[in-house]
mmCIF file of C-alpha atoms in Angstrom:
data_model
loop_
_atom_site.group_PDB
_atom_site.id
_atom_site.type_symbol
_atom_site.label_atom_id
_atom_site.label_comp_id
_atom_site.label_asym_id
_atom_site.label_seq_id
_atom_site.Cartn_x
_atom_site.Cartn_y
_atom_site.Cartn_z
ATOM 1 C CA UNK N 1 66.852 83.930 117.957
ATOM 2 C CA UNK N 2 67.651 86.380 115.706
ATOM 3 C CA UNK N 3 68.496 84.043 112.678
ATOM 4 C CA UNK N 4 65.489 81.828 113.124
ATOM 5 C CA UNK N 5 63.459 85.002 112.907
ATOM 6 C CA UNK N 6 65.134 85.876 109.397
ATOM 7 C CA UNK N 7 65.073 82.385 107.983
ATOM 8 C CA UNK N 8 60.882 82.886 109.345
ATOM 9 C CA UNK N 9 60.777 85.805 108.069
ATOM 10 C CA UNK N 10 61.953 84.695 104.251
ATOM 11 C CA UNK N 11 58.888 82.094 103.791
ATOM 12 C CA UNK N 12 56.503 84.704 103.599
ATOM 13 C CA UNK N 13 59.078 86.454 100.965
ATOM 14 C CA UNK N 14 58.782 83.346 98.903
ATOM 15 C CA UNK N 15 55.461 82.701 98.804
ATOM 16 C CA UNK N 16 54.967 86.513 97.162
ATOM 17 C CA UNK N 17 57.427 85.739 94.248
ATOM 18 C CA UNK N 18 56.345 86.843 91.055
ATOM 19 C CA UNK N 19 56.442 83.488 89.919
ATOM 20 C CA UNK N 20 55.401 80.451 92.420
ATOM 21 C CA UNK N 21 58.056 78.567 93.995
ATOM 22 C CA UNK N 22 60.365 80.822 91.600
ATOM 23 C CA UNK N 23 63.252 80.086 93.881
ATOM 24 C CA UNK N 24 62.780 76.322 94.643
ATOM 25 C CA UNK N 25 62.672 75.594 91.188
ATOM 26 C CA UNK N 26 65.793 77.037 90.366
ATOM 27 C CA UNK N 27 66.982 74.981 93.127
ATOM 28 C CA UNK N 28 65.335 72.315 91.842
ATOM 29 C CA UNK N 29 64.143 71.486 94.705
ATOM 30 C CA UNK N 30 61.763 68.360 93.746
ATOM 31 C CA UNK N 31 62.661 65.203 95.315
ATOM 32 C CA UNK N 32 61.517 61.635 94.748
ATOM 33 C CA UNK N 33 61.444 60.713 98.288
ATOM 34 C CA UNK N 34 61.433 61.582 101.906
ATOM 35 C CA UNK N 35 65.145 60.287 102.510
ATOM 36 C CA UNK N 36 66.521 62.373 99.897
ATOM 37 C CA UNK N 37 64.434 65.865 101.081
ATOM 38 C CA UNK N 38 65.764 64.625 104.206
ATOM 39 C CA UNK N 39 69.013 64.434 102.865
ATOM 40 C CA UNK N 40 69.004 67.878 101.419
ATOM 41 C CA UNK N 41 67.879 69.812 104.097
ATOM 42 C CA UNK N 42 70.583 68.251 106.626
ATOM 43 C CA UNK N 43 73.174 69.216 104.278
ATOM 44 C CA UNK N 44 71.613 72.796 103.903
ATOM 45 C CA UNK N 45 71.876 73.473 107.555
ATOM 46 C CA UNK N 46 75.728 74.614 107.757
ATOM 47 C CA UNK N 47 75.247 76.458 104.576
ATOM 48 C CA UNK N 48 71.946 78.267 106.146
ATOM 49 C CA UNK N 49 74.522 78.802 109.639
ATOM 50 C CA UNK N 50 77.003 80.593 107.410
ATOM 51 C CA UNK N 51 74.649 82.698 105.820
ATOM 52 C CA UNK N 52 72.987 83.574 108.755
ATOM 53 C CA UNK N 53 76.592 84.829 110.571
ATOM 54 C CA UNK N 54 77.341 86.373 107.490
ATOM 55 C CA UNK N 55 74.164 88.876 107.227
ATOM 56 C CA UNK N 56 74.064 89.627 110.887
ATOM 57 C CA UNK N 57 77.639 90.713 110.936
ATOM 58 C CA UNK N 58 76.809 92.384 107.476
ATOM 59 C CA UNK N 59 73.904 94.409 109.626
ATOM 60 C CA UNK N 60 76.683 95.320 112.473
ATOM 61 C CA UNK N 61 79.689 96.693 109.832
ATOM 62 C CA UNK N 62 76.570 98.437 108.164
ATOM 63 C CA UNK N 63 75.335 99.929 111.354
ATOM 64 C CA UNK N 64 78.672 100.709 112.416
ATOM 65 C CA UNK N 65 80.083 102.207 109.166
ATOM 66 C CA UNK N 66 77.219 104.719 108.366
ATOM 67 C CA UNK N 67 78.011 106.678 111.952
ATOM 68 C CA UNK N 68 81.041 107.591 110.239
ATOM 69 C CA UNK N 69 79.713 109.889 107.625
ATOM 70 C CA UNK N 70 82.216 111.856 105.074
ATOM 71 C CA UNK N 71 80.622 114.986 106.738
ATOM 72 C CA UNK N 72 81.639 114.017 110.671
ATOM 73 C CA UNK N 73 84.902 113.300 109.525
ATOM 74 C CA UNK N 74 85.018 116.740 107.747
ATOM 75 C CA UNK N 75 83.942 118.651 110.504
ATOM 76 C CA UNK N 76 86.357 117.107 112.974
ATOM 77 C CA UNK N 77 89.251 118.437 109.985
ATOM 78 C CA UNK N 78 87.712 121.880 109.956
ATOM 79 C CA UNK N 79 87.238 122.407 113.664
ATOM 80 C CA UNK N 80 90.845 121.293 114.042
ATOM 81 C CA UNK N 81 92.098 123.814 111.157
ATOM 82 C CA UNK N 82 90.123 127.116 112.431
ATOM 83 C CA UNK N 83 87.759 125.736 115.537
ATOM 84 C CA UNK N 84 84.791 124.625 116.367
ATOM 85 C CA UNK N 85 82.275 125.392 114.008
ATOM 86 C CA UNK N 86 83.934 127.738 111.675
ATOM 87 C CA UNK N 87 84.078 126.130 107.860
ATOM 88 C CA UNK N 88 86.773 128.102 106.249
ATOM 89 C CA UNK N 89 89.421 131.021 106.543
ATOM 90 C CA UNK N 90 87.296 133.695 105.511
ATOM 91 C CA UNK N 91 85.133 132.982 108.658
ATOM 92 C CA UNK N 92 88.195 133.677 110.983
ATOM 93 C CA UNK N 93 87.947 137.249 113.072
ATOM 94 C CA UNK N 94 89.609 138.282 115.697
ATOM 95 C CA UNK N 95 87.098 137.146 118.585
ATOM 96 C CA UNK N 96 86.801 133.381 117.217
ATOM 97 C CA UNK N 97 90.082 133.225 117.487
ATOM 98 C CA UNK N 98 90.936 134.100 120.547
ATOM 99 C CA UNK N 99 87.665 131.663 121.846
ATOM 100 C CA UNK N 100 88.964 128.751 119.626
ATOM 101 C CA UNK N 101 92.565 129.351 121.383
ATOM 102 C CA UNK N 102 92.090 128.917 125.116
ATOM 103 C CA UNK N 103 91.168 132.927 125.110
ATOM 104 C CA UNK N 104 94.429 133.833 124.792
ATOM 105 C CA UNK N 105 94.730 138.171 124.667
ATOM 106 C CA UNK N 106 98.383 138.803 123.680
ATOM 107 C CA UNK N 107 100.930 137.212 121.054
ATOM 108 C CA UNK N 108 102.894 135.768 124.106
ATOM 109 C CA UNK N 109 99.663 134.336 125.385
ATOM 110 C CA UNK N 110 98.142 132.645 122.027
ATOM 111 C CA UNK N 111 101.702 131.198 121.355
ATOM 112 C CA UNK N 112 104.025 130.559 124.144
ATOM 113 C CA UNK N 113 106.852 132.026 126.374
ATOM 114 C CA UNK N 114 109.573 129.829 128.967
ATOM 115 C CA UNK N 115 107.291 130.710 131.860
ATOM 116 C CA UNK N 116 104.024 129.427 130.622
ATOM 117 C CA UNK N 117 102.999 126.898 127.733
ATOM 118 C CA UNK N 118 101.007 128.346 124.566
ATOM 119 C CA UNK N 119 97.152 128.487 124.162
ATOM 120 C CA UNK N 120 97.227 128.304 120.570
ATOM 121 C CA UNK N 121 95.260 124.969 119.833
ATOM 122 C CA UNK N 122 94.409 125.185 116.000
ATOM 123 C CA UNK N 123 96.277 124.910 112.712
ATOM 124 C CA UNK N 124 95.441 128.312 111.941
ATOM 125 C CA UNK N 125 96.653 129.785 115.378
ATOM 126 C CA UNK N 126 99.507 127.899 115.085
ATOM 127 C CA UNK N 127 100.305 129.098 111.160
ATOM 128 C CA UNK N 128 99.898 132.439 112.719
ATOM 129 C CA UNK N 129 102.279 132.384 115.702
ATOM 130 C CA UNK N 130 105.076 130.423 113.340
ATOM 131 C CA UNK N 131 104.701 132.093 110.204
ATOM 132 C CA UNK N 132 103.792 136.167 111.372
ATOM 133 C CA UNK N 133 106.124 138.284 112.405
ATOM 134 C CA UNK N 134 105.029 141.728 114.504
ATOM 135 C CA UNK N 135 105.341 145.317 114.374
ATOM 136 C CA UNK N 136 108.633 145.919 115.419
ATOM 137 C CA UNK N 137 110.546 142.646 113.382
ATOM 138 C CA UNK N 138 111.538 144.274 110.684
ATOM 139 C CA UNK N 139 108.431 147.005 110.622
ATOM 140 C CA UNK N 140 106.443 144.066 110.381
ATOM 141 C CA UNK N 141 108.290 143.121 106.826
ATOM 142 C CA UNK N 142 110.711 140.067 108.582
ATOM 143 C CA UNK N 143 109.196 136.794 106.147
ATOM 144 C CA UNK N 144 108.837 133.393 107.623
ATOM 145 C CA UNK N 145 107.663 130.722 106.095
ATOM 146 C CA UNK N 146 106.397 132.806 102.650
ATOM 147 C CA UNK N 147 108.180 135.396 100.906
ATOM 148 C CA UNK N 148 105.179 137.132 99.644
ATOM 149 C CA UNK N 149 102.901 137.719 102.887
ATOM 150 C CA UNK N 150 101.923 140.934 103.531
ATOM 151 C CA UNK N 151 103.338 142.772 106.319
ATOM 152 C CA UNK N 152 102.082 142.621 109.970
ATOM 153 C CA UNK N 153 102.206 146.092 111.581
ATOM 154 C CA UNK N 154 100.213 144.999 114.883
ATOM 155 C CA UNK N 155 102.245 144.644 118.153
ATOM 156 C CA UNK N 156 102.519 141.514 120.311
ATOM 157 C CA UNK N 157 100.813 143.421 122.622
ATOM 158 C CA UNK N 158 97.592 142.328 121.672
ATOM 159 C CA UNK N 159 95.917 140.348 119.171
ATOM 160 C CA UNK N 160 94.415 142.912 116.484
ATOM 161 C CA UNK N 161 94.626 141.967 112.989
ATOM 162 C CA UNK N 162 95.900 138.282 113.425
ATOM 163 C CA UNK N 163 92.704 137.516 111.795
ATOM 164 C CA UNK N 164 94.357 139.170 108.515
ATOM 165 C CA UNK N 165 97.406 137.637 108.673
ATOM 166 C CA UNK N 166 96.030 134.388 109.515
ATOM 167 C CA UNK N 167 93.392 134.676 106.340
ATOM 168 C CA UNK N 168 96.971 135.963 104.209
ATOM 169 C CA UNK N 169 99.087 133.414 105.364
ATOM 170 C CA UNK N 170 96.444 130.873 104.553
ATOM 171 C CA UNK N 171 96.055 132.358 101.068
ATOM 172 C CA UNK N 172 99.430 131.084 99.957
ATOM 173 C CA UNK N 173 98.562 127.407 101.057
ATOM 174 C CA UNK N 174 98.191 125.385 97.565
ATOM 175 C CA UNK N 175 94.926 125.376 96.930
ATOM 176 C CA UNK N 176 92.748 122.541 98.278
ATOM 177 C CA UNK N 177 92.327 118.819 96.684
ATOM 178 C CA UNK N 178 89.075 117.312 95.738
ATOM 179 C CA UNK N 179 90.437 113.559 95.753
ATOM 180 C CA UNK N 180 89.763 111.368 98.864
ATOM 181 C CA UNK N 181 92.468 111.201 101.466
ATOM 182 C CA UNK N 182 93.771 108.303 102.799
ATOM 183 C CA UNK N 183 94.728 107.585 106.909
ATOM 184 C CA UNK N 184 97.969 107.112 105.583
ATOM 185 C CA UNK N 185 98.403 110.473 104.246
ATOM 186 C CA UNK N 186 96.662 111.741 107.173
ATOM 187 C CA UNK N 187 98.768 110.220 109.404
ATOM 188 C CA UNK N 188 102.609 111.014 107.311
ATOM 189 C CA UNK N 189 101.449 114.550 107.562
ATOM 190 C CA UNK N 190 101.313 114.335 111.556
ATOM 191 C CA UNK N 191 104.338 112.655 111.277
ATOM 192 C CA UNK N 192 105.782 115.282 109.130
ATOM 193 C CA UNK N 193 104.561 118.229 111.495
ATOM 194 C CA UNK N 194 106.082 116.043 114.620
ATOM 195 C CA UNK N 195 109.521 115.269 113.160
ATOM 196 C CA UNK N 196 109.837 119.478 113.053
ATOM 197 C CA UNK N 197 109.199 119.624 116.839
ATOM 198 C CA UNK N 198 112.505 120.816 118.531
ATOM 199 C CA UNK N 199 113.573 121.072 122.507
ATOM 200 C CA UNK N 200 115.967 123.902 124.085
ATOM 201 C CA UNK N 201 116.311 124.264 128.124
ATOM 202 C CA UNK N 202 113.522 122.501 129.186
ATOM 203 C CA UNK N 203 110.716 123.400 126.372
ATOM 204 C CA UNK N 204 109.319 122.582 123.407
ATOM 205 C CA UNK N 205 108.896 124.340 120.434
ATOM 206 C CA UNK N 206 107.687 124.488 116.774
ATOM 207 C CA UNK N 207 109.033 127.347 114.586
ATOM 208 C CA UNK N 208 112.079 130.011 115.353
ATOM 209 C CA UNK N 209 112.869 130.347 118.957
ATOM 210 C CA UNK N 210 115.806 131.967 120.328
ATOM 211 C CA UNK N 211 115.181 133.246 124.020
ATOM 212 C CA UNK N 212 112.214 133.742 126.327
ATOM 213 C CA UNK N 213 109.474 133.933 124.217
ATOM 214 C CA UNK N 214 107.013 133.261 120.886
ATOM 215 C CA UNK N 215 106.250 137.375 121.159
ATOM 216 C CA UNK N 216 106.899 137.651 117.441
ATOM 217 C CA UNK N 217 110.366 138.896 117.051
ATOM 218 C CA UNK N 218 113.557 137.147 115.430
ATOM 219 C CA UNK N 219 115.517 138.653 119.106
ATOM 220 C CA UNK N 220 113.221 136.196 120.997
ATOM 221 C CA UNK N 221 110.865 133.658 118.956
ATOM 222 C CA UNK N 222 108.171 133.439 115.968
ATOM 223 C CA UNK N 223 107.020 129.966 117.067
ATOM 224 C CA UNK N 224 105.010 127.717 119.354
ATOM 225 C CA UNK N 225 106.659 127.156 122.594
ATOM 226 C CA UNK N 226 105.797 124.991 125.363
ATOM 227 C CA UNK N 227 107.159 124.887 128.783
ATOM 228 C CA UNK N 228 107.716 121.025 129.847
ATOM 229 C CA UNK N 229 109.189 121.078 133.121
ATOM 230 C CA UNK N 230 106.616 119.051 134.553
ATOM 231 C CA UNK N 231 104.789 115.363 133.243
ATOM 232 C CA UNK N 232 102.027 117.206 132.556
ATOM 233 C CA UNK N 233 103.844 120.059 130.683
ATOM 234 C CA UNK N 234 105.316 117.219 128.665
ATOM 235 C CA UNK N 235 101.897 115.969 127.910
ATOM 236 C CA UNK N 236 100.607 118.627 126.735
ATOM 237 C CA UNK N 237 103.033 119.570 124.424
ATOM 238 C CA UNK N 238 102.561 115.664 123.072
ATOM 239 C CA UNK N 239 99.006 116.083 122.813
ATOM 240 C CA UNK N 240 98.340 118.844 120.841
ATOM 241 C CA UNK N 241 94.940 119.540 119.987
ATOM 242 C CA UNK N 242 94.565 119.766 116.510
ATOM 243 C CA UNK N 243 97.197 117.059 116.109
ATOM 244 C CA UNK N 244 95.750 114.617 118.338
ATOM 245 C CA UNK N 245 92.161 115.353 115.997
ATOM 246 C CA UNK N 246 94.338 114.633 112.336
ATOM 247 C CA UNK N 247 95.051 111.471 114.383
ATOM 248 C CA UNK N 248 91.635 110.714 115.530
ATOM 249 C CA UNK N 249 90.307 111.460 111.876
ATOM 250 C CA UNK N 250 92.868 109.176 110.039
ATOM 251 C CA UNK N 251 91.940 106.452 112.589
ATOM 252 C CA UNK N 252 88.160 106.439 111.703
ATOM 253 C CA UNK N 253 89.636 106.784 107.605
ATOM 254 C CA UNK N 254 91.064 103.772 108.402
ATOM 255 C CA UNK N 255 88.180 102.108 109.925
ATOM 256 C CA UNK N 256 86.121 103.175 107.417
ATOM 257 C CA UNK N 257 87.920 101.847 104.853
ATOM 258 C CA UNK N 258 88.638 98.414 106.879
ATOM 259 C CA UNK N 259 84.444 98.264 106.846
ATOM 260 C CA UNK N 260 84.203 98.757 102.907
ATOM 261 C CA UNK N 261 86.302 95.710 102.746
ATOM 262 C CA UNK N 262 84.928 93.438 105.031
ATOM 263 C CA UNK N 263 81.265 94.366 103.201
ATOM 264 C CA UNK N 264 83.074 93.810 100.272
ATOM 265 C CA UNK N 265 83.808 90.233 101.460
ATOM 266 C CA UNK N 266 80.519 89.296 103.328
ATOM 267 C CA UNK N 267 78.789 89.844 100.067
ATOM 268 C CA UNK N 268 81.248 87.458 98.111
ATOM 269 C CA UNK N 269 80.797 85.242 100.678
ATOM 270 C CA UNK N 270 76.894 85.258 100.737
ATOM 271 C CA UNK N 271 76.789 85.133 97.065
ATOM 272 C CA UNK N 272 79.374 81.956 96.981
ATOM 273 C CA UNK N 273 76.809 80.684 99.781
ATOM 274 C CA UNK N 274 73.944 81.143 98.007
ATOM 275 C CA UNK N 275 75.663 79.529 94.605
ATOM 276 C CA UNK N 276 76.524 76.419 96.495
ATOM 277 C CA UNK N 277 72.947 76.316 98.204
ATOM 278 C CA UNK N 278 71.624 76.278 94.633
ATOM 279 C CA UNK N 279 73.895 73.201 93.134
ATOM 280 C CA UNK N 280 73.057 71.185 96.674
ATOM 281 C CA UNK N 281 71.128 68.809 95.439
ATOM 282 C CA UNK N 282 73.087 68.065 92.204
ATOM 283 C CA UNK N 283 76.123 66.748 94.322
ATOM 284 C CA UNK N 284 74.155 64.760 96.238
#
């Protein structure tokens, strides 16, 4: 029904043309009798049933493809870098980082330790817990990761001032790209970040780890540990967060792109159609 309502729907469009019968001439659509208009028209009728499939899946990709807008897909990056609705670094503090990381309160808790699995579930908590040492590694001067971060005099204790190293660490990231990113980049970079994902009696764990715990300290672990002694300990540690969203977001890349292409090709196709509507009547 709904392609007998556009092909209704295009007579009025023709009779407001500019020019009258504008269309039909260039058709030349003038026949010297009934058998060949007759003709015509039941040769037309698989070339109007292709057109017709083509423009109402055109309407669906359309419909489909402008949900997925440049900005949703940013915001889906950016809540999985520093949480949910915080657009940059300089945004971090203390308190959205602890509510952006299961609420964790100490270094142990944001990050990990044998007896309990790590509530750090952004990029940036997770840059924090495998690239800061605390207070007492080194006085806070032990490097990981970067050589020229400043030093981190807060305990593991707590969580005062990982908003500062956080912001530092960030700070020596290259800076960000203005090109368009592909699912395929999207997705070699979770495949980077998972190839780096070790195991040692019974956990998992991103970063240094030597004994007991991500508290901070070379004697026991600067990393991301999680416990996996159970399936769903496992699956957790599988399904991390912000690594499950880089995933999500280079999926919808790649649907996006995947709808370009097929609109790409429905309008070749309708203009082909519409060429081979217009020399009908010379190849009859």
């Amino acid at each position: 029904m709904k392609r007998w309502a556009n092909w209704a729907d295009s007579e009025p469009e023709l009779e407001r043309e500019s020019q009258p019968k504008q269309t039909l001439k260039a058709a030349q659509l003038k026949f010297s009798t009934e058998s060949q208009r007759l003709q015509y028209l039941a040769s037309l009728q698989s070339l109007a049933e292709q057109a017709a499939a083509a423009v109402d899946e055109l309407q669906t990709v359309q419909e489909k493809s402008a949900k997925l807008t440049a900005t949703e897909l940013k915001n889906e990056l950016k809540s999985a870098a520093f949480g949910a609705g915080i657009d940059n670094e300089n945004q971090l503090t203390e308190s959205n980082i602890k509510s952006s990381d299961g609420e964790a309160t100490t270094r142990k808790n944001l990050c990990g330790d044998t007896t309990a699995s790590e509530k750090a579930q952004t990029i940036a908590a997770f840059i924090y817990c495998v690239c800061a040492g605390e207070q007492t590694d080194g006085g806070g001067n032990a490097k990981y990761c970067e050589n020229t971060k400043v030093d981190n005099n807060n305990p593991g204790t707590g969580l005062t001032g990982v908003e500062t190293a956080t912001k530092d660490l960030i700070s020596k990231c290259p800076d960000s790209s203005q090109k368009e990113i592909s699912s395929a980049e999207l997705l070699t970079l979770a495949a980077q970040f998972q190839a780096k994902i070790k195991t040692k009696n019974q956990g998992t764990y991103f970063g240094t780890f030597t004994a007991n715990d991500c508290g901070g300290v070379s004697s026991s672990g600067v990393c991301v540990y999680y416990k996996a002694t159970t399936k769903a300990e496992q699956k957790a540690a599988r399904d991390i967060p912000w690594l499950q969203s880089i995933k999500q977001v280079a999926t919808k890349v790649q649907q996006q792109q995947a709808a370009r292409h097929r609109i790409n090709g429905l309008r070749r196709l309708m203009a082909a159609i519409k060429g081979e509507a217009f020399n009908l009547k010379q190849e009859l």
